[in-house]
mmCIF file of C-alpha atoms and ligand atoms in Angstrom:
data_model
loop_
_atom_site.group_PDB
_atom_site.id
_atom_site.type_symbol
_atom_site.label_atom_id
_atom_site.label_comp_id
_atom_site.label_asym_id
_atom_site.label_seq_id
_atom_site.Cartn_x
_atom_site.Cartn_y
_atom_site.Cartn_z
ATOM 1 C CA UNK A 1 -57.119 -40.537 -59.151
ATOM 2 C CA UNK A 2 -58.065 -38.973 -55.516
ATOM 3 C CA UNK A 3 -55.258 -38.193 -53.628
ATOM 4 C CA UNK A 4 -55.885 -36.921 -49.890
ATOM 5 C CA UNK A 5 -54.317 -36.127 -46.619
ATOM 6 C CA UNK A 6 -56.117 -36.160 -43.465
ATOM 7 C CA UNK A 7 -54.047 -34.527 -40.514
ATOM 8 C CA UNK A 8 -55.972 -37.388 -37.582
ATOM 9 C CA UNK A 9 -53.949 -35.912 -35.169
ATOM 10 C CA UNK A 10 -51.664 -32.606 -35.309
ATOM 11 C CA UNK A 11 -50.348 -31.963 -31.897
ATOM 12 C CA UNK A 12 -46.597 -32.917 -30.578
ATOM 13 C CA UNK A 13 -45.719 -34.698 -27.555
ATOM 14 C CA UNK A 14 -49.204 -35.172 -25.856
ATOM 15 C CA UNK A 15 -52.724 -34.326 -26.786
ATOM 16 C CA UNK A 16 -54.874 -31.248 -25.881
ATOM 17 C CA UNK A 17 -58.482 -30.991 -25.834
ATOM 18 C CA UNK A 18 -58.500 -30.588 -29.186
ATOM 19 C CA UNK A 19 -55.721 -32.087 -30.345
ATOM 20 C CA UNK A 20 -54.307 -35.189 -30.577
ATOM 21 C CA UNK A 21 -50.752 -36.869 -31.174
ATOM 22 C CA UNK A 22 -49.376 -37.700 -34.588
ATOM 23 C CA UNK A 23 -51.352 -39.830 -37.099
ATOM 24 C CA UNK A 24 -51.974 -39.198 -40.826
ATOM 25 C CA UNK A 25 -53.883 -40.987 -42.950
ATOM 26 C CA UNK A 26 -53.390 -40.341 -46.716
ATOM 27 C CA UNK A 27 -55.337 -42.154 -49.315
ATOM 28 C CA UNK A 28 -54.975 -42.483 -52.572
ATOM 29 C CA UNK A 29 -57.736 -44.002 -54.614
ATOM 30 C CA UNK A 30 -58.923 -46.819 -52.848
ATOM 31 C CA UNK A 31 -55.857 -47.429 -50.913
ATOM 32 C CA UNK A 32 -55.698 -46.134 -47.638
ATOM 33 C CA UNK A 33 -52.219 -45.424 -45.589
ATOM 34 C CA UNK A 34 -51.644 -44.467 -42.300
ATOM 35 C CA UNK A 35 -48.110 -42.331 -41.251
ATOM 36 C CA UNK A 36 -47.397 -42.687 -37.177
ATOM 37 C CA UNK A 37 -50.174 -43.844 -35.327
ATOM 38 C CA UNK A 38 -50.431 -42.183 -32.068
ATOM 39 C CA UNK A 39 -52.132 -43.251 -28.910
ATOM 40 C CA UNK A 40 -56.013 -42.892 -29.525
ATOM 41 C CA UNK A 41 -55.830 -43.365 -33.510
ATOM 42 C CA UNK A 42 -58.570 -45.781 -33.468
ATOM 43 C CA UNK A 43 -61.034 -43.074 -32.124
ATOM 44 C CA UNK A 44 -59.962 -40.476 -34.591
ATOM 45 C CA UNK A 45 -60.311 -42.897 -36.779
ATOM 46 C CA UNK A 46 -64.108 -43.443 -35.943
ATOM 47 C CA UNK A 47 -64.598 -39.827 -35.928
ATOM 48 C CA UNK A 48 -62.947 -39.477 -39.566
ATOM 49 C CA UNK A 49 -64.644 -40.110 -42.911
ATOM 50 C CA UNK A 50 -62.585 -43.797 -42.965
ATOM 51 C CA UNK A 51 -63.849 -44.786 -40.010
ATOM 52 C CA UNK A 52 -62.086 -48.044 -38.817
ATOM 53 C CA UNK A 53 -61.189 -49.393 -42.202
ATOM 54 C CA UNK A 54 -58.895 -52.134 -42.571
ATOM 55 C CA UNK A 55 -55.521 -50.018 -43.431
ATOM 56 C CA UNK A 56 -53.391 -52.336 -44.751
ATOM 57 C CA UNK A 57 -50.179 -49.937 -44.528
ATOM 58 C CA UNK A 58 -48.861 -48.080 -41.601
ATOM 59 C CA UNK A 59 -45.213 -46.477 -41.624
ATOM 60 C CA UNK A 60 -44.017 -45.363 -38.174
ATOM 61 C CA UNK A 61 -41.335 -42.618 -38.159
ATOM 62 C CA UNK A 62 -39.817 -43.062 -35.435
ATOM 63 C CA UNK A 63 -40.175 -45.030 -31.741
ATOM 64 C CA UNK A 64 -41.354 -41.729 -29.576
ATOM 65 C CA UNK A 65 -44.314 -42.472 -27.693
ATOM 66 C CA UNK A 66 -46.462 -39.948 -29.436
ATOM 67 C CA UNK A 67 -45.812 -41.954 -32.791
ATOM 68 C CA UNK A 68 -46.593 -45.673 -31.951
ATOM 69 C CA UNK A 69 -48.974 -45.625 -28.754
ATOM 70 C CA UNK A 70 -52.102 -46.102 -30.792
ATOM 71 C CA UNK A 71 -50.834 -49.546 -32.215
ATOM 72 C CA UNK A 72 -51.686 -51.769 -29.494
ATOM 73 C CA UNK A 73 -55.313 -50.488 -29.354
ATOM 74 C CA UNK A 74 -55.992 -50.544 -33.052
ATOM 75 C CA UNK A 75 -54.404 -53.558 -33.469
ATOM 76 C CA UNK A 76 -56.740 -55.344 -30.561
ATOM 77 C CA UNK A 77 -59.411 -53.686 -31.776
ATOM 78 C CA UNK A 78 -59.076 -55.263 -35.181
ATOM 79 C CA UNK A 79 -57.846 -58.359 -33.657
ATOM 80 C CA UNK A 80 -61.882 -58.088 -31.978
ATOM 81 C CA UNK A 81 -63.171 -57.306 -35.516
ATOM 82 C CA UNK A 82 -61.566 -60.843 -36.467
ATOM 83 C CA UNK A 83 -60.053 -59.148 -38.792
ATOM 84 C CA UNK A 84 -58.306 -61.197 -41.829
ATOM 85 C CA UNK A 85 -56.578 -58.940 -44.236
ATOM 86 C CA UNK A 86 -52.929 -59.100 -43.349
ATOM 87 C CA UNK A 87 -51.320 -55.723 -42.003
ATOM 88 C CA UNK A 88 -47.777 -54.393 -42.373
ATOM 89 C CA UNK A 89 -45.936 -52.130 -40.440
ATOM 90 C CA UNK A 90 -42.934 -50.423 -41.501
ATOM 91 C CA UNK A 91 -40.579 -48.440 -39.800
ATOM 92 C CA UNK A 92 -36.943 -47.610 -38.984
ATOM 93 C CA UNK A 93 -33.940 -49.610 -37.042
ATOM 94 C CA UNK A 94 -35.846 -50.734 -33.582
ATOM 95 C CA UNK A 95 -39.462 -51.272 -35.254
ATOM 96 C CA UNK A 96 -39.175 -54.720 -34.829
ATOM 97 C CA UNK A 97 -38.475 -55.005 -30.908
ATOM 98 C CA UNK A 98 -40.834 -52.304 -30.424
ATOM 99 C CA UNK A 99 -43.867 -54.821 -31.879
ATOM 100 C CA UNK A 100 -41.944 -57.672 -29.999
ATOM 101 C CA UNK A 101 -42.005 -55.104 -26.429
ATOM 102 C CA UNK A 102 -45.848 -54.512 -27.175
ATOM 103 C CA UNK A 103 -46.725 -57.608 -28.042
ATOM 104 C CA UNK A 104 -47.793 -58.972 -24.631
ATOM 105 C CA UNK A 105 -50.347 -56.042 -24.619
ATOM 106 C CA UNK A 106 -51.715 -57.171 -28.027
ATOM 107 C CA UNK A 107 -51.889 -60.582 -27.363
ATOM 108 C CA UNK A 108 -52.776 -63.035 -30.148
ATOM 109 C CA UNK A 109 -54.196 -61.546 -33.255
ATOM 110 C CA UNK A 110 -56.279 -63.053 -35.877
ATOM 111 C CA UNK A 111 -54.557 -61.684 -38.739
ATOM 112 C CA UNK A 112 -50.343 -62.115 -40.414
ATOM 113 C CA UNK A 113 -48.712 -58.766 -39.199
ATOM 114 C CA UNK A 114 -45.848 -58.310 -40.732
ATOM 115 C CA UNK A 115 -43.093 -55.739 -39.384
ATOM 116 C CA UNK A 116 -40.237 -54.216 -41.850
ATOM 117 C CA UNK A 117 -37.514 -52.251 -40.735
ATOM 118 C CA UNK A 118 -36.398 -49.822 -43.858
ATOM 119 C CA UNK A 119 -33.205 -47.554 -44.177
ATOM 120 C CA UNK A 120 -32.832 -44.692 -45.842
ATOM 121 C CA UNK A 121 -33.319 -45.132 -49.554
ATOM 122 C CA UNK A 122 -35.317 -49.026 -48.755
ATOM 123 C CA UNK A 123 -39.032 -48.866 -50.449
ATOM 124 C CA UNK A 124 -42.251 -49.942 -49.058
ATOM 125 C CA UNK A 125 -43.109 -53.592 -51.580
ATOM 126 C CA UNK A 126 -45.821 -54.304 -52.844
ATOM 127 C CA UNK A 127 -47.221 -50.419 -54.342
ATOM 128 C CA UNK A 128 -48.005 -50.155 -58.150
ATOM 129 C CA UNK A 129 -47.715 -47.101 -59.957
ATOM 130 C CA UNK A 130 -46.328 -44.982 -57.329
ATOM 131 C CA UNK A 131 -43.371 -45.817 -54.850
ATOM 132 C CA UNK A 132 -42.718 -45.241 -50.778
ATOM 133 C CA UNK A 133 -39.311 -44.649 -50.023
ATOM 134 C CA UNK A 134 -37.706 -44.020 -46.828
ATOM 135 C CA UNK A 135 -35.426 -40.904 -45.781
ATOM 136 C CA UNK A 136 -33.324 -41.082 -43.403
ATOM 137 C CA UNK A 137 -33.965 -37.851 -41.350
ATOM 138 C CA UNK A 138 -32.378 -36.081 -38.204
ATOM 139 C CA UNK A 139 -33.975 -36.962 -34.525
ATOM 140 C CA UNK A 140 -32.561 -38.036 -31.238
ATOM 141 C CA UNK A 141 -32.909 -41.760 -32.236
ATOM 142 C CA UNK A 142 -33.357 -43.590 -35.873
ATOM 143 C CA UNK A 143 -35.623 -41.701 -37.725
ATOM 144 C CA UNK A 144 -37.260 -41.682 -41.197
ATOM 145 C CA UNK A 145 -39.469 -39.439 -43.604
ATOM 146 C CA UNK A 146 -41.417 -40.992 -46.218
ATOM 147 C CA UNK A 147 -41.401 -39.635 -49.914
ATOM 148 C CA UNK A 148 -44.986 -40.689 -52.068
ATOM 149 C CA UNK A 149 -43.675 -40.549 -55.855
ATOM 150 C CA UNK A 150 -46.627 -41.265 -58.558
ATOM 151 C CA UNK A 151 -45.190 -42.883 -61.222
ATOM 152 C CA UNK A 152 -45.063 -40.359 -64.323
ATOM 153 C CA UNK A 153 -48.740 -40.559 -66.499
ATOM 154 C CA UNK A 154 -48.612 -41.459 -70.164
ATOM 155 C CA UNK A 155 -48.872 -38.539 -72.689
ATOM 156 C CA UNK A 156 -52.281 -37.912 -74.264
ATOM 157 C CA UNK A 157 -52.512 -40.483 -77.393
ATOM 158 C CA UNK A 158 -54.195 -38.379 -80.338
ATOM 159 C CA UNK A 159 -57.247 -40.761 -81.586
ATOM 160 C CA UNK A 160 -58.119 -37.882 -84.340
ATOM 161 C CA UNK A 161 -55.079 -37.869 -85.756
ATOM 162 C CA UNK A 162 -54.018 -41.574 -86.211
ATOM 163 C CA UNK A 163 -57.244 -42.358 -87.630
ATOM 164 C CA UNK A 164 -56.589 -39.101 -90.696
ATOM 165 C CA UNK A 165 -53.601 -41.563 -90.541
ATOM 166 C CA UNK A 166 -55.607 -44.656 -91.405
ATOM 167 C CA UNK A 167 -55.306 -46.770 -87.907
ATOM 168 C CA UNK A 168 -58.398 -48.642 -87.929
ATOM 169 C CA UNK A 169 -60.521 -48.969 -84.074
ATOM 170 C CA UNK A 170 -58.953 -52.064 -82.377
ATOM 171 C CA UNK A 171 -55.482 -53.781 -80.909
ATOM 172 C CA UNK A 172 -53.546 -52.096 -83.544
ATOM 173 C CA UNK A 173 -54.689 -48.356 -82.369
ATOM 174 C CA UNK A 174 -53.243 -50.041 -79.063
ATOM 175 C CA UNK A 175 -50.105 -50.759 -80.290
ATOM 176 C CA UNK A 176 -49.985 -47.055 -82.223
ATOM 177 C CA UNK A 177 -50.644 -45.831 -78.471
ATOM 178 C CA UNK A 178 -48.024 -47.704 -76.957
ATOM 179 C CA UNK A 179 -45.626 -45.984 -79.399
ATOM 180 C CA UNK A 180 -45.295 -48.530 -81.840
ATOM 181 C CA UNK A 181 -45.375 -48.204 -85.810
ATOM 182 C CA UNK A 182 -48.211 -50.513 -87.107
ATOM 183 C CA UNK A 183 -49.150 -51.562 -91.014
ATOM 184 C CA UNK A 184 -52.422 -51.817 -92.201
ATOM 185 C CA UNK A 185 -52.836 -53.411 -96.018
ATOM 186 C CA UNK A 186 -49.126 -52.869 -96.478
ATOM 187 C CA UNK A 187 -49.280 -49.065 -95.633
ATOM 188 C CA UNK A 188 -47.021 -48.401 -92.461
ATOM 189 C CA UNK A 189 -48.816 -45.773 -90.100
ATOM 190 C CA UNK A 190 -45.904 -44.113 -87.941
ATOM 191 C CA UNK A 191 -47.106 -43.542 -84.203
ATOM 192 C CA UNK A 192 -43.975 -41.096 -84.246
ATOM 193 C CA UNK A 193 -45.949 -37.320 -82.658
ATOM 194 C CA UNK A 194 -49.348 -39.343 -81.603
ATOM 195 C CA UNK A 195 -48.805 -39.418 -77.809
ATOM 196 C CA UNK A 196 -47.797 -36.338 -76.079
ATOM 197 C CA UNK A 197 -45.043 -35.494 -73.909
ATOM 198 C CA UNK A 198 -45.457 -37.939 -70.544
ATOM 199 C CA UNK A 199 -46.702 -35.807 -67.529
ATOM 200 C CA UNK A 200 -44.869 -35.590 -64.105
ATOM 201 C CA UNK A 201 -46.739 -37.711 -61.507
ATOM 202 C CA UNK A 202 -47.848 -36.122 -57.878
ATOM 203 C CA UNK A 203 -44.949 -35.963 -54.907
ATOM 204 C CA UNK A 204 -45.967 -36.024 -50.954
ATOM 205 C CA UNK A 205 -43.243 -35.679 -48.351
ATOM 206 C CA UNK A 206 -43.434 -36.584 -44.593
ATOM 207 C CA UNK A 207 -41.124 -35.321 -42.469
ATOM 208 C CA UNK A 208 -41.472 -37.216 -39.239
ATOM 209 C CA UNK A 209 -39.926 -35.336 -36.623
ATOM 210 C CA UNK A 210 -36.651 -33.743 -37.479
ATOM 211 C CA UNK A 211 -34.437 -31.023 -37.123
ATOM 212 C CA UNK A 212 -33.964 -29.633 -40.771
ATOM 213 C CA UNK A 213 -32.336 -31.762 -42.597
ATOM 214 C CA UNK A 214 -30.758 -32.247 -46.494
ATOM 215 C CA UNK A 215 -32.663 -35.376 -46.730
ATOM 216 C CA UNK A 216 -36.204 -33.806 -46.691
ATOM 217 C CA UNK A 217 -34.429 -30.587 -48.450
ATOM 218 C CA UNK A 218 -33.802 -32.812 -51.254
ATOM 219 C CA UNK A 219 -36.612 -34.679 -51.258
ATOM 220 C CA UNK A 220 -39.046 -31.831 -51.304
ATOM 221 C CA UNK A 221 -37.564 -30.633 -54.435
ATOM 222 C CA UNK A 222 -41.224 -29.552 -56.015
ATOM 223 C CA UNK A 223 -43.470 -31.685 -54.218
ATOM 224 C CA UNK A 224 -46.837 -31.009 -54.776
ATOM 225 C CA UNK A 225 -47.653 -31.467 -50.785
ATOM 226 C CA UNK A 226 -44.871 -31.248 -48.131
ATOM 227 C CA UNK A 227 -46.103 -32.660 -44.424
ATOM 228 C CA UNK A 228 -43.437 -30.845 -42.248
ATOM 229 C CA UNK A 229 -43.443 -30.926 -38.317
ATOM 230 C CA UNK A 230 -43.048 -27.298 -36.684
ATOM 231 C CA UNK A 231 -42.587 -28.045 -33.104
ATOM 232 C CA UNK A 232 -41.759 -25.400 -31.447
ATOM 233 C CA UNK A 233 -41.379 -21.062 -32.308
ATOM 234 C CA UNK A 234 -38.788 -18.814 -32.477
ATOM 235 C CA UNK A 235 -38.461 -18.005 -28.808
ATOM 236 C CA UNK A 236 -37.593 -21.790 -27.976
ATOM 237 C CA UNK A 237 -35.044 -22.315 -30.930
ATOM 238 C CA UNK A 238 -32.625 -23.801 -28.198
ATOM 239 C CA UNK A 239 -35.395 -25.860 -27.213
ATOM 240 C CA UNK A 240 -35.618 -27.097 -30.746
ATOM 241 C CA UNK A 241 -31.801 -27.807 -31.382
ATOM 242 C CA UNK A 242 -31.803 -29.667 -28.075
ATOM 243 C CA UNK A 243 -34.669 -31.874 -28.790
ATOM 244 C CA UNK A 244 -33.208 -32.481 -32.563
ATOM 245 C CA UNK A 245 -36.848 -30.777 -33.455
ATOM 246 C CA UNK A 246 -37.499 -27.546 -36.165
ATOM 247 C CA UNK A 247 -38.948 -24.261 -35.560
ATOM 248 C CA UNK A 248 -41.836 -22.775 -37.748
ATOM 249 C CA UNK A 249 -39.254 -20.708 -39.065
ATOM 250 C CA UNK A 250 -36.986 -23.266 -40.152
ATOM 251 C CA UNK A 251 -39.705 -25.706 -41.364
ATOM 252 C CA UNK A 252 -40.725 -22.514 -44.011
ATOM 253 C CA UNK A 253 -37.620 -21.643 -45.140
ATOM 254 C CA UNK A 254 -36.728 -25.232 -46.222
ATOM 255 C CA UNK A 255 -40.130 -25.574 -47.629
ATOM 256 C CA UNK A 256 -39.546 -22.546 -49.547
ATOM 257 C CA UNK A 257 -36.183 -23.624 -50.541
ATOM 258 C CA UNK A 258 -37.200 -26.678 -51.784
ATOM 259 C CA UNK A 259 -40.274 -24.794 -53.821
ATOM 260 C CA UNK A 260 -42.736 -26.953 -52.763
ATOM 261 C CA UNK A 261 -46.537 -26.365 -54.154
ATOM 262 C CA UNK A 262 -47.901 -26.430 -50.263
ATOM 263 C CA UNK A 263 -46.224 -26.624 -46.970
ATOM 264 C CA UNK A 264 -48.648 -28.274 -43.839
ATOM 265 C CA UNK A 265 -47.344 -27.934 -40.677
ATOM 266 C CA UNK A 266 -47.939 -29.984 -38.020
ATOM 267 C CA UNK A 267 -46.632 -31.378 -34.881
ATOM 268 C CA UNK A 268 -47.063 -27.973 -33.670
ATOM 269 C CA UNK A 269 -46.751 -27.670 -29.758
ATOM 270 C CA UNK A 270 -49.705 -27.022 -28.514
ATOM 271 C CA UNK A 271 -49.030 -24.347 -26.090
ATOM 272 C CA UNK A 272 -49.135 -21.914 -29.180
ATOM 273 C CA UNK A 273 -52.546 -20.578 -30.620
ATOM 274 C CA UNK A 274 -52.634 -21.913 -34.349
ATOM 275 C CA UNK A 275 -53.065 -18.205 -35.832
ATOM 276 C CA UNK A 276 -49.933 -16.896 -34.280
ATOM 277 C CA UNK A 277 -48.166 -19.907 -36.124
ATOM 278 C CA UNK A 278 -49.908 -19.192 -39.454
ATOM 279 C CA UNK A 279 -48.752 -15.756 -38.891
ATOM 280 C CA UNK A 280 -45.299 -15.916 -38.216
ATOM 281 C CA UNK A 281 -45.280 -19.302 -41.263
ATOM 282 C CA UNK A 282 -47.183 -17.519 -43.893
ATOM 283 C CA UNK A 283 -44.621 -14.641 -43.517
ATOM 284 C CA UNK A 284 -41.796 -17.025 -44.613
ATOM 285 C CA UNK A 285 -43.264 -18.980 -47.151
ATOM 286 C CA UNK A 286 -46.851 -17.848 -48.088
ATOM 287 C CA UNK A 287 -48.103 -21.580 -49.497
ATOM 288 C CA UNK A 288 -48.129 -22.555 -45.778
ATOM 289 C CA UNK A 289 -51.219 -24.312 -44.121
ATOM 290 C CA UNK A 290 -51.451 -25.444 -40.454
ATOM 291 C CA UNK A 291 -54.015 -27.640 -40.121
ATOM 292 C CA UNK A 292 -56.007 -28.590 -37.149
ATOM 293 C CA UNK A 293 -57.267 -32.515 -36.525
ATOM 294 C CA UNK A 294 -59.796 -33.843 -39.360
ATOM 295 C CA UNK A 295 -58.573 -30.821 -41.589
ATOM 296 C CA UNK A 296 -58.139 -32.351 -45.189
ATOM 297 C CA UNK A 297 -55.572 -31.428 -47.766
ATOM 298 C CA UNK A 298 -56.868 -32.340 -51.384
ATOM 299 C CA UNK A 299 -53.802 -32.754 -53.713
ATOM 300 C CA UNK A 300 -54.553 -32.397 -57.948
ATOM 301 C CA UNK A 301 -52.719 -33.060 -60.927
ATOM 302 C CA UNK A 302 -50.386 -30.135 -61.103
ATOM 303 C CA UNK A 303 -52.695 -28.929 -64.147
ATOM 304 C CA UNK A 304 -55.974 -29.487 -62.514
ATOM 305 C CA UNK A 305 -55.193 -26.456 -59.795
ATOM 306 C CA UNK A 306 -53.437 -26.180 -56.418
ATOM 307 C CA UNK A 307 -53.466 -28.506 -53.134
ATOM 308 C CA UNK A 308 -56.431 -26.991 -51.476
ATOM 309 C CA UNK A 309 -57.155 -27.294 -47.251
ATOM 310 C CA UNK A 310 -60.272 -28.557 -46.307
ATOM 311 C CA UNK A 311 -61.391 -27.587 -43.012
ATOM 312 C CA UNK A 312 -62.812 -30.780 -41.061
ATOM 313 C CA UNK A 313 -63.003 -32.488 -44.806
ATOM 314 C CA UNK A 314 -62.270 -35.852 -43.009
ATOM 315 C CA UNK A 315 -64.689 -35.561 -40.381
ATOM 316 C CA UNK A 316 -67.378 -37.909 -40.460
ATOM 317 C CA UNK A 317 -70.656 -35.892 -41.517
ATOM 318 C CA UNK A 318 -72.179 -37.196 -39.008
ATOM 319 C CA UNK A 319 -69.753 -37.290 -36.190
ATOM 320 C CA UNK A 320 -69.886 -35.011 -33.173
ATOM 321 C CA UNK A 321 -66.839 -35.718 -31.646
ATOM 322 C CA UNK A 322 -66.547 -33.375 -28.053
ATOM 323 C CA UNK A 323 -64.771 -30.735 -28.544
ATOM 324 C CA UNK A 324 -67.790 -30.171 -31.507
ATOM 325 C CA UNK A 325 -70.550 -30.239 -29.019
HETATM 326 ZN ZN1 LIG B 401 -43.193 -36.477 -31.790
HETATM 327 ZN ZN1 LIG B 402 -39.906 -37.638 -31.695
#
């Protein structure tokens, strides 16, 4: 099963020409989620491979401007669309009178939104075979990350083997595969070393913004993909601590603590060139990416090789958005 990461928007606070404010979309088969939703999502959106699908999933992580401004215009926009599907938004403490605040911009919509307020630990309903739980992380107001655990995958059943065992083709080769002994003309056939040893499923982390925190720390232990925000560089560390935000520096070394197959900063400010912070990040913790709008992080079954950055990878192939022209 596909799972994906594209960074729609990468800088913090406000966008740049080339930049713009926090929005991730990460999809995993055919579901698509979205993580913050910044003002001008939609037309990232329209410039990305998904183009304005009907997401049916979008976690805020926290009420900062640069996190929920996109809402009202996607939202409207869908609302124009006549859209149907219902839509959920989840969030932390505040979520709800946020929507209620906006919702004389948005006006009526077509469509049941729903809005959930989570705590730390609360998951997101309604997923099947992986799970969305909340972290409570470390901001100037109520705050979460969000953890993406696949459930584990079943061991490889060996087909070979239980028939030399004599398991006929049909249900009761199911039932061998589920673990259980079967008989077959009064001969039992034991499914005891058919199906190997289950395999750990994939892990991606989202920080939100945060100062580091044991939350993520913990959470991070081996993920396959951790989305960490690096606001700010060394030189501004004060800056940082201030604004309950974490350097580069900080974001590495917990990434590197924590082990994690691939560290992608973001929320970087933008008044630093992207190769100075791949510098200074890479020096830390060498399985450090920083990826730039529409860049693409393609995450594999641990076996099947490393999370690998696309650049642009979720860029429309046929979209010239301007700062392409
Ligand atoms: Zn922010
Ligand atoms: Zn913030």
């Amino acid at each position: 099963m596909d799972l994906r990461v594209t960074f729609l928007g990468t800088a913090a606070a406000a966008p740049s020409q080339a930049q713009n404010v926090a929005a991730t979309l990460v999809q995993r088969g055919p579901e698509r989620l979205l993580v913050d939703c910044g003002e001008g999502t939609q037309r990232q959106l329209q410039w990305s491979y998904a183009g304005l699908a009907e997401i049916e999933t979008i976690l805020l992580t926290h009420n900062h401007a640069d996190h929920y401004l996109g809402l009202p215009g996607l939202l409207k926009t869908y609302a124009n669309h006549q859209r149907q599907k219902p839509l959920t938004v989840y969030g932390p403490a505040g979520t709800w009178m946020l929507l209620r605040t906006l919702s004389g911009v948005i006006g009526r919509l077509p469509f049941e939104l729903e809005i959930v307020e989570l705590e730390a630990g609360d998951e997101v309903k309604g997923t099947r075979d992986y799970t969305i739980t909340a972290l409570r992380v470390e901001h100037r107001l109520p705050a979460l990350g969000y953890v993406l655990a696949e459930a584990a995958r079943p061991g490889r059943f060996d087909v070979a083997e239980a028939k030399r065992r004599g398991a006929p083709d049909g249900p009761l080769m199911g039932e061998l595969a589920r673990g259980q002994d079967i008989t077959v003309a009064g001969h039992v056939v034991a499914a005891a070393g058919l199906v190997g040893a289950s395999q750990p499923g994939r892990k991606l982390v989202f920080s939100g913004d945060t100062q580091p925190c044991a939350a993520v720390l913990e959470a991070a232990r081996g993920a396959d993909l951790l989305v960490h925000e690096g606001t700010f560089l060394d030189e501004e560390e004060a800056e940082a601590k201030k604004s309950a935000h974490s350097t580069v520096r900080e974001a590495c070394e917990l990434a590197r603590e924590a082990d994690v197959r691939l560290l992608a900063l973001t929320h970087v400010s933008s008044r630093y060139r992207k190769q100075d912070v791949r510098k200074i990040a890479q020096s830390v913790f060498a399985a450090t990416v920083v990826p730039a709008d529409f860049d693409q992080i393609d995450v594999p079954y641990p076996e099947r090789g490393q999370p690998l950055l696309r650049k642009q990878g979720g860029l429309d192939s046929d979209a010239v958005p301007p700062f392409r022209r």
